XYZ file of C-alpha atoms in Angstrom:
522
model
C 74.332 171.097 156.103
C 76.075 168.628 158.354
C 73.309 165.570 156.960
C 74.268 166.658 153.697
C 77.778 166.620 154.027
C 77.815 162.589 156.179
C 75.703 161.774 153.258
C 78.150 163.206 150.640
C 80.959 161.152 152.550
C 78.915 157.903 152.735
C 78.638 157.326 149.101
C 82.919 158.453 148.674
C 83.459 155.843 150.745
C 80.586 153.667 149.151
C 82.220 153.818 146.301
C 85.688 153.359 147.193
C 85.485 150.444 148.644
C 83.567 149.409 145.243
C 86.310 150.870 143.212
C 88.400 148.261 145.477
C 85.472 145.725 145.668
C 86.574 145.719 141.586
C 89.965 145.737 141.429
C 90.723 143.234 143.362
C 87.843 140.840 141.295
C 90.369 141.780 138.613
C 93.310 141.638 139.633
C 92.126 138.083 141.202
C 90.373 137.223 137.854
C 94.136 138.323 135.455
C 95.972 136.062 137.774
C 93.939 133.277 137.830
C 94.112 133.109 134.310
C 97.893 134.534 134.179
C 98.991 131.251 136.661
C 99.186 127.449 137.377
C 98.352 125.514 140.693
C 98.876 122.399 142.278
C 100.840 119.817 144.227
C 103.619 117.377 143.913
C 103.842 114.215 145.934
C 105.031 110.814 145.989
C 104.290 107.811 147.567
C 107.377 106.279 149.096
C 108.612 106.905 153.029
C 111.599 109.128 151.623
C 112.496 111.942 154.155
C 114.380 115.084 151.322
C 116.286 117.293 152.560
C 115.981 121.000 150.872
C 119.152 121.736 150.952
C 119.952 119.545 147.881
C 117.052 118.446 146.560
C 114.323 120.487 144.116
C 110.960 120.218 143.020
C 110.639 121.338 139.030
C 107.287 121.898 137.618
C 106.788 122.878 133.628
C 104.188 123.926 131.639
C 104.284 122.753 127.431
C 102.566 122.952 124.517
C 102.373 119.087 123.825
C 100.139 119.535 120.923
C 102.345 117.786 117.871
C 102.975 114.338 118.671
C 105.516 114.683 115.858
C 107.597 117.200 117.130
C 109.602 118.157 120.418
C 107.631 119.645 123.232
C 108.018 123.739 123.843
C 108.654 124.581 127.365
C 106.008 127.993 128.576
C 107.180 128.652 131.441
C 108.433 126.218 134.818
C 110.158 126.543 138.389
C 112.093 125.023 140.328
C 111.688 125.547 144.323
C 112.876 123.086 147.175
C 111.202 120.185 147.968
C 109.251 120.668 151.335
C 107.034 116.950 152.687
C 104.520 116.276 150.324
C 102.006 117.349 148.992
C 103.941 119.559 147.837
C 101.984 123.067 146.287
C 103.025 125.471 143.233
C 102.308 128.659 142.063
C 103.610 128.418 138.000
C 102.907 131.567 136.495
C 103.176 132.155 132.210
C 102.929 134.331 129.963
C 98.706 134.270 128.504
C 100.025 135.490 124.827
C 101.775 131.764 124.593
C 98.613 130.210 125.484
C 96.137 129.332 122.044
C 92.775 127.763 123.363
C 93.081 125.190 119.586
C 96.544 123.733 121.280
C 96.918 121.209 123.773
C 98.952 122.146 127.177
C 100.369 119.872 129.968
C 102.205 120.240 133.374
C 105.730 118.075 134.091
C 107.592 117.517 137.554
C 109.804 116.249 138.533
C 112.411 116.239 141.443
C 116.167 116.435 141.303
C 119.024 116.573 143.352
C 122.076 119.135 143.417
C 123.486 117.551 140.714
C 121.008 117.421 138.438
C 120.436 114.154 138.702
C 116.201 113.190 138.612
C 114.721 111.013 141.420
C 111.206 111.375 140.628
C 109.219 112.084 137.562
C 105.205 111.810 137.085
C 104.855 108.771 134.010
C 100.938 110.218 133.306
C 100.385 113.533 131.326
C 98.514 115.849 133.373
C 96.817 118.650 130.640
C 95.346 121.708 131.766
C 94.194 125.130 130.596
C 92.537 124.239 127.337
C 90.179 121.553 125.829
C 88.126 121.648 129.580
C 91.644 121.048 131.167
C 92.069 122.877 134.971
C 93.772 124.881 136.282
C 94.692 123.187 139.153
C 96.344 119.841 139.556
C 96.872 116.815 142.019
C 100.704 115.588 139.971
C 102.120 112.098 141.480
C 105.744 111.686 141.118
C 107.198 108.252 140.628
C 110.544 107.307 141.615
C 113.605 107.381 138.088
C 115.374 103.326 138.759
C 119.346 104.065 138.851
C 120.208 100.173 139.947
C 123.476 100.258 138.395
C 126.615 102.410 139.842
C 127.813 105.189 137.841
C 130.495 102.962 136.744
C 127.916 100.648 135.410
C 125.597 103.153 133.882
C 129.122 104.510 131.511
C 129.800 100.449 130.876
C 126.098 100.443 129.303
C 126.556 103.707 127.210
C 129.491 102.274 125.728
C 127.607 99.067 125.265
C 125.455 101.000 123.181
C 128.082 102.710 121.206
C 129.580 99.685 120.385
C 126.257 98.084 119.032
C 125.371 101.214 117.029
C 128.973 101.549 115.905
C 128.429 97.484 114.431
C 124.867 98.416 112.681
C 126.525 101.111 111.259
C 129.594 98.705 109.950
C 126.700 96.294 108.369
C 124.732 98.666 106.294
C 126.818 98.172 103.032
C 125.800 94.396 103.120
C 122.500 95.039 104.378
C 119.006 94.968 102.716
C 117.675 98.144 102.007
C 114.200 98.703 101.161
C 113.347 102.605 100.279
C 109.850 103.722 100.608
C 108.076 106.963 101.520
C 104.780 108.222 103.130
C 103.146 111.077 103.622
C 101.910 112.451 107.249
C 99.413 114.826 108.082
C 101.873 117.973 107.171
C 104.513 116.480 105.743
C 106.290 113.970 103.208
C 108.440 111.116 104.404
C 111.177 109.317 102.182
C 113.558 106.382 104.107
C 115.341 103.957 104.387
C 114.893 100.769 106.311
C 118.013 98.177 106.134
C 117.364 94.790 107.220
C 119.992 91.524 107.590
C 119.416 88.782 105.275
C 117.549 87.088 108.387
C 114.517 89.891 107.467
C 115.337 91.661 111.092
C 115.223 95.887 111.072
C 118.563 97.120 111.596
C 118.128 100.684 111.061
C 115.869 103.113 109.117
C 116.932 106.541 107.880
C 114.030 108.754 107.766
C 114.212 112.119 105.951
C 111.007 114.828 106.670
C 109.974 117.494 105.116
C 108.276 119.777 106.874
C 106.939 122.286 104.676
C 107.438 126.109 106.312
C 107.932 124.829 109.761
C 111.628 123.236 108.720
C 112.962 119.183 108.130
C 114.055 116.422 110.512
C 116.182 113.467 109.862
C 115.341 110.623 112.075
C 117.537 107.065 112.444
C 116.794 104.769 114.627
C 118.669 101.628 115.204
C 117.065 98.371 116.521
C 118.504 95.498 117.994
C 116.604 92.279 118.415
C 113.987 94.300 116.858
C 113.763 95.914 120.107
C 114.761 99.759 119.946
C 118.600 100.690 120.687
C 118.863 104.349 119.676
C 116.311 107.517 118.347
C 118.316 110.432 117.466
C 116.900 113.573 115.523
C 118.250 116.787 114.215
C 115.949 118.942 113.256
C 115.807 122.261 112.191
C 112.069 124.306 112.728
C 111.154 127.555 111.398
C 107.849 129.342 112.396
C 108.122 126.865 115.354
C 105.637 128.466 117.829
C 102.674 129.458 115.210
C 104.501 132.848 114.845
C 105.920 134.345 111.319
C 109.878 133.638 112.892
C 112.857 133.736 110.417
C 114.705 132.728 113.175
C 115.536 129.062 113.162
C 115.411 126.488 115.952
C 118.096 124.321 115.706
C 117.180 120.602 117.501
C 119.204 117.706 118.306
C 117.776 114.547 120.395
C 119.406 111.293 121.088
C 117.619 108.566 122.948
C 118.637 105.370 124.317
C 117.037 102.252 125.123
C 118.205 98.966 127.290
C 115.259 96.237 126.421
C 112.992 98.555 125.699
C 112.600 100.773 128.026
C 114.381 104.365 128.114
C 117.816 104.911 129.618
C 119.593 107.635 129.102
C 119.142 110.847 126.403
C 120.120 114.075 125.872
C 118.806 117.270 124.289
C 119.882 120.212 122.809
C 118.009 123.069 121.497
C 120.096 125.744 120.329
C 122.810 125.048 122.122
C 120.918 124.363 125.385
C 121.358 121.436 126.211
C 118.629 119.380 128.888
C 116.830 116.700 129.695
C 114.472 114.844 127.282
C 110.646 114.589 128.733
C 108.437 112.265 129.078
C 106.740 113.086 125.965
C 109.794 113.122 123.420
C 110.699 109.583 124.848
C 107.046 108.363 124.141
C 107.105 110.050 120.693
C 110.475 107.988 120.016
C 108.941 104.459 120.800
C 105.774 105.395 119.265
C 107.936 106.230 115.999
C 109.770 103.198 116.567
C 106.425 100.873 116.658
C 105.284 102.756 113.136
C 108.516 101.390 111.250
C 108.604 98.520 112.183
C 105.322 97.963 111.409
C 106.066 99.456 107.558
C 108.785 97.441 106.687
C 106.853 94.263 108.497
C 104.396 95.027 106.074
C 106.498 95.653 103.212
C 108.795 92.679 103.386
C 105.343 90.360 103.851
C 104.321 91.448 100.470
C 107.764 91.706 98.113
C 107.951 87.768 99.483
C 104.814 86.939 98.881
C 104.922 88.161 95.348
C 108.240 86.642 94.399
C 107.828 83.451 96.272
C 104.777 82.546 93.468
C 107.504 81.968 90.791
C 110.358 80.693 93.358
C 113.463 79.763 91.873
C 114.857 80.204 88.074
C 111.474 81.237 85.373
C 111.393 81.745 81.273
C 109.142 83.936 80.378
C 107.841 84.571 77.441
C 107.563 87.855 75.975
C 104.854 89.045 72.809
C 107.554 90.103 70.649
C 108.736 86.178 70.786
C 111.747 87.144 72.611
C 112.311 84.638 75.420
C 113.969 84.975 78.892
C 115.468 83.188 82.570
C 115.084 85.208 85.805
C 116.242 83.385 89.107
C 114.686 85.409 92.150
C 117.367 85.460 94.486
C 114.657 87.109 97.602
C 118.011 86.696 100.494
C 119.931 89.262 98.609
C 117.112 91.372 96.909
C 118.010 90.432 93.572
C 117.030 89.095 89.805
C 119.761 87.576 87.572
C 117.957 87.951 83.721
C 119.549 86.131 81.541
C 118.633 85.408 77.020
C 120.348 83.858 74.613
C 123.982 84.226 74.696
C 123.884 87.041 76.685
C 126.180 88.296 79.461
C 123.711 88.299 82.414
C 121.597 91.492 83.699
C 121.690 91.741 87.980
C 118.881 93.934 88.722
C 118.085 95.365 92.595
C 115.020 94.934 94.227
C 112.780 98.524 93.659
C 110.139 99.208 95.613
C 106.353 99.166 94.486
C 103.182 99.657 95.245
C 101.899 96.016 94.701
C 103.905 93.149 93.288
C 107.730 93.036 92.377
C 109.423 94.815 90.930
C 113.721 94.982 89.601
C 115.881 97.206 88.150
C 119.344 98.687 87.137
C 119.999 101.749 84.717
C 119.021 100.632 81.738
C 116.659 97.609 82.456
C 113.585 96.725 84.417
C 110.866 94.190 85.295
C 107.854 94.964 87.098
C 105.593 91.978 87.738
C 102.770 90.115 89.538
C 102.065 86.107 89.393
C 103.076 85.530 86.634
C 102.451 88.265 83.717
C 105.225 90.902 83.638
C 106.470 93.755 82.158
C 110.253 94.310 80.373
C 111.250 97.481 79.712
C 114.810 98.303 78.135
C 115.786 101.548 76.831
C 113.851 100.910 73.219
C 110.563 100.592 74.368
C 108.585 97.711 77.002
C 107.231 94.610 76.147
C 104.481 92.520 78.118
C 105.802 88.253 78.979
C 104.094 85.894 81.261
C 105.996 83.008 83.037
C 106.391 80.296 80.239
C 103.825 76.795 81.130
C 105.463 74.262 79.410
C 109.958 74.073 79.109
C 110.759 76.352 76.853
C 114.940 75.419 75.974
C 116.994 78.890 75.378
C 119.972 79.011 72.570
C 122.982 77.017 73.272
C 125.201 79.026 75.348
C 128.165 80.948 73.684
C 131.100 78.905 74.191
C 128.964 75.927 72.400
C 129.796 77.281 69.045
C 132.553 77.178 66.283
C 135.258 79.785 66.269
C 136.446 81.875 63.915
C 139.009 84.333 63.485
C 138.666 87.902 61.956
C 142.305 87.394 60.088
C 139.803 84.731 58.443
C 137.432 86.348 57.549
C 139.277 87.394 53.742
C 139.453 84.153 53.117
C 136.146 82.972 54.939
C 134.168 85.190 53.519
C 134.740 85.885 49.539
C 131.481 87.864 48.172
C 129.458 88.837 51.322
C 130.212 91.844 53.625
C 131.850 90.615 56.178
C 135.236 89.569 53.781
C 135.814 93.693 55.145
C 134.979 93.410 58.251
C 138.405 94.245 60.258
C 138.404 97.380 58.179
C 134.909 97.901 58.583
C 135.706 97.669 62.485
C 135.504 101.269 63.540
C 132.699 102.617 61.715
C 130.428 99.115 62.955
C 131.602 99.827 66.936
C 130.781 103.853 66.444
C 127.489 102.507 65.080
C 126.373 100.440 67.588
C 127.445 102.888 70.379
C 124.788 104.879 68.583
C 122.273 102.640 67.471
C 118.637 102.957 69.730
C 117.166 99.732 71.219
C 117.862 96.424 72.655
C 119.575 93.421 71.389
C 121.008 94.791 68.736
C 122.417 93.532 65.221
C 124.422 94.485 61.876
C 122.592 93.089 58.664
C 125.647 95.182 56.780
C 127.967 96.855 56.504
C 130.108 98.682 53.295
C 132.626 101.326 52.440
C 130.772 104.262 51.232
C 132.621 107.651 49.317
C 134.982 110.218 50.749
C 136.188 108.052 54.117
C 132.448 107.101 54.932
C 131.034 103.662 55.926
C 127.119 103.215 55.878
C 126.014 100.474 58.971
C 122.589 98.620 58.645
C 121.245 97.495 62.233
C 117.922 96.370 63.557
C 117.577 96.126 67.913
C 115.825 93.438 69.205
C 112.189 95.210 68.552
C 112.796 94.720 64.715
C 113.358 97.991 64.238
C 115.716 98.410 60.967
C 118.042 101.461 61.359
C 120.365 103.234 58.708
C 123.754 105.041 60.269
C 126.562 106.529 58.467
C 129.848 107.531 60.213
C 133.253 107.846 59.136
C 135.671 104.896 58.568
C 137.720 105.082 61.706
C 134.451 105.257 63.476
C 135.752 109.294 64.630
C 133.338 112.408 63.560
C 129.909 112.453 63.824
C 127.529 109.502 63.352
C 124.313 109.809 61.940
C 121.268 107.433 62.012
C 118.048 107.291 61.228
C 115.176 104.658 60.884
C 114.462 102.479 57.708
C 110.483 103.858 57.527
C 109.741 100.486 54.933
C 109.896 97.036 55.261
C 110.481 96.637 51.809
C 113.980 98.749 51.802
C 116.294 95.632 51.471
C 119.414 95.852 50.660
C 121.437 93.441 48.606
C 123.111 91.768 50.758
C 121.232 92.338 53.544
C 121.363 89.527 56.366
C 123.370 87.320 54.507
C 125.432 87.129 57.551
C 124.451 89.107 60.468
C 127.177 89.954 63.280
C 125.642 90.549 66.363
C 128.425 92.302 69.300
C 129.988 90.213 72.235
C 128.101 92.606 74.614
C 123.904 91.950 72.841
C 122.153 88.474 72.395
C 122.368 86.305 68.697
C 119.380 85.444 67.228
C 117.245 82.397 68.921
C 115.425 79.746 66.705
C 116.374 76.740 64.887
C 116.971 78.330 61.632
C 119.952 80.344 62.692
C 123.462 79.028 63.072
C 125.795 81.402 64.507
C 130.018 81.200 64.624
C 132.337 83.042 67.483
C 134.244 85.999 66.155
C 137.177 86.468 68.411
C 140.085 88.727 67.278
C 143.519 86.908 69.249
C 141.972 85.963 72.999
C 139.248 88.595 72.495
C 135.680 87.374 72.096
C 133.709 90.110 69.521
C 130.300 87.920 68.880
C 128.317 86.418 66.737
C 127.887 85.543 62.965
C 124.843 84.411 62.768
C 123.552 82.975 59.328
C 119.397 82.636 58.733
C 119.002 79.391 56.607
C 115.055 80.023 56.527
C 114.890 82.875 54.538
């Protein structure tokens, strides 16, 4: 019995030892998977006091290059002689094996000023990265006094204010591009000399929120990077709680000088990933601007100066390309010049205003108006445009009754309100009046023709007030008696071009109303 009891005691002892060993192993495994260890050292022979210097180590999710890194865990401990050993616990549930994680370390003084910081990335935990690392930190240069740093900040603020004040006078290059998971629309502001001054981006991040980024430049180098973002589902969890993030980084001669970061109202120092990310985004933005400027300048440089375009519909116009201010001036015969602003195009050139658009490549172009579009090409031989308005004889409105016997313009003064109303509603561009005549019940009929040859009949009250009815004249055989005997073209349009036409300027007192044109060839 004694031997049996002794054996049982040995079995119990062995089982107890085994359980302790197993529990110790489990505890050791759990500890190793929920902490990162390592050491931090610096090479400078500087003695730091643990009373006013502290080692700060942070574990961050750095998976997204276009977004701020996320802090997973951090520690703060008094400094010691290097190498300084640290053990950083973290919540294992926050680690996703698909993501990328890194450690950052810095030494700060009691005022929160950074004295040392790592200048390279130390990946940990995922993708075969270790959980124990040796980190080297380097001194953060402070070569100026506090007063000088404040002066630099004031200089930067003045530079930014000067750029903002110049924005209305700068060339604007709008554009859009699609990144991996978001769409970016932007406006790049460029000086007349082609120097980028500011880029304003709006990033639609889809389910992850929005972000607004501004990049300011001085002498081709990044001066300030600022971002204001609202992020949702930020850490991969489905959450309706937004993360409000703002970042401002200032640079001097392309090097980071100072910055602030605020996340949900809590202010902290920017990390190295945010600084390097800002510099990378700046380089991409500059490359994009350079490419667009090169394309735009090469397309219009082939034309240069003024060119005359002749179109398939027999119309013609001259275009003066003003590259320095990104505008083109289009002039039709006898018409007030049209000023068009440059618009972005996939290739070639483009200019437009609210009603008209000119797009082309090389010497071919498409001219688009409210009534349609036509193909045009630069004339190889000089093409003379019609004479300017001032070279025509003048006829006064009150002279038409005596000068226009038997012609519809005899009653032009009485018909003028109805003509004006019909011209305002007439479809098409470059509209002229072929004939106007009084009708029963206080109505007036007006027949018009537009630049594409389309004819329309208009019915309107004689005083020009009330509903205007317009319909297309569908056949070329429907010709009214006296139609086009004299054609009236308002001052806002262009008088008919060609050797067959003779023109008069119609004026009411000192007011120029338009042209009266006769076709001697028909």
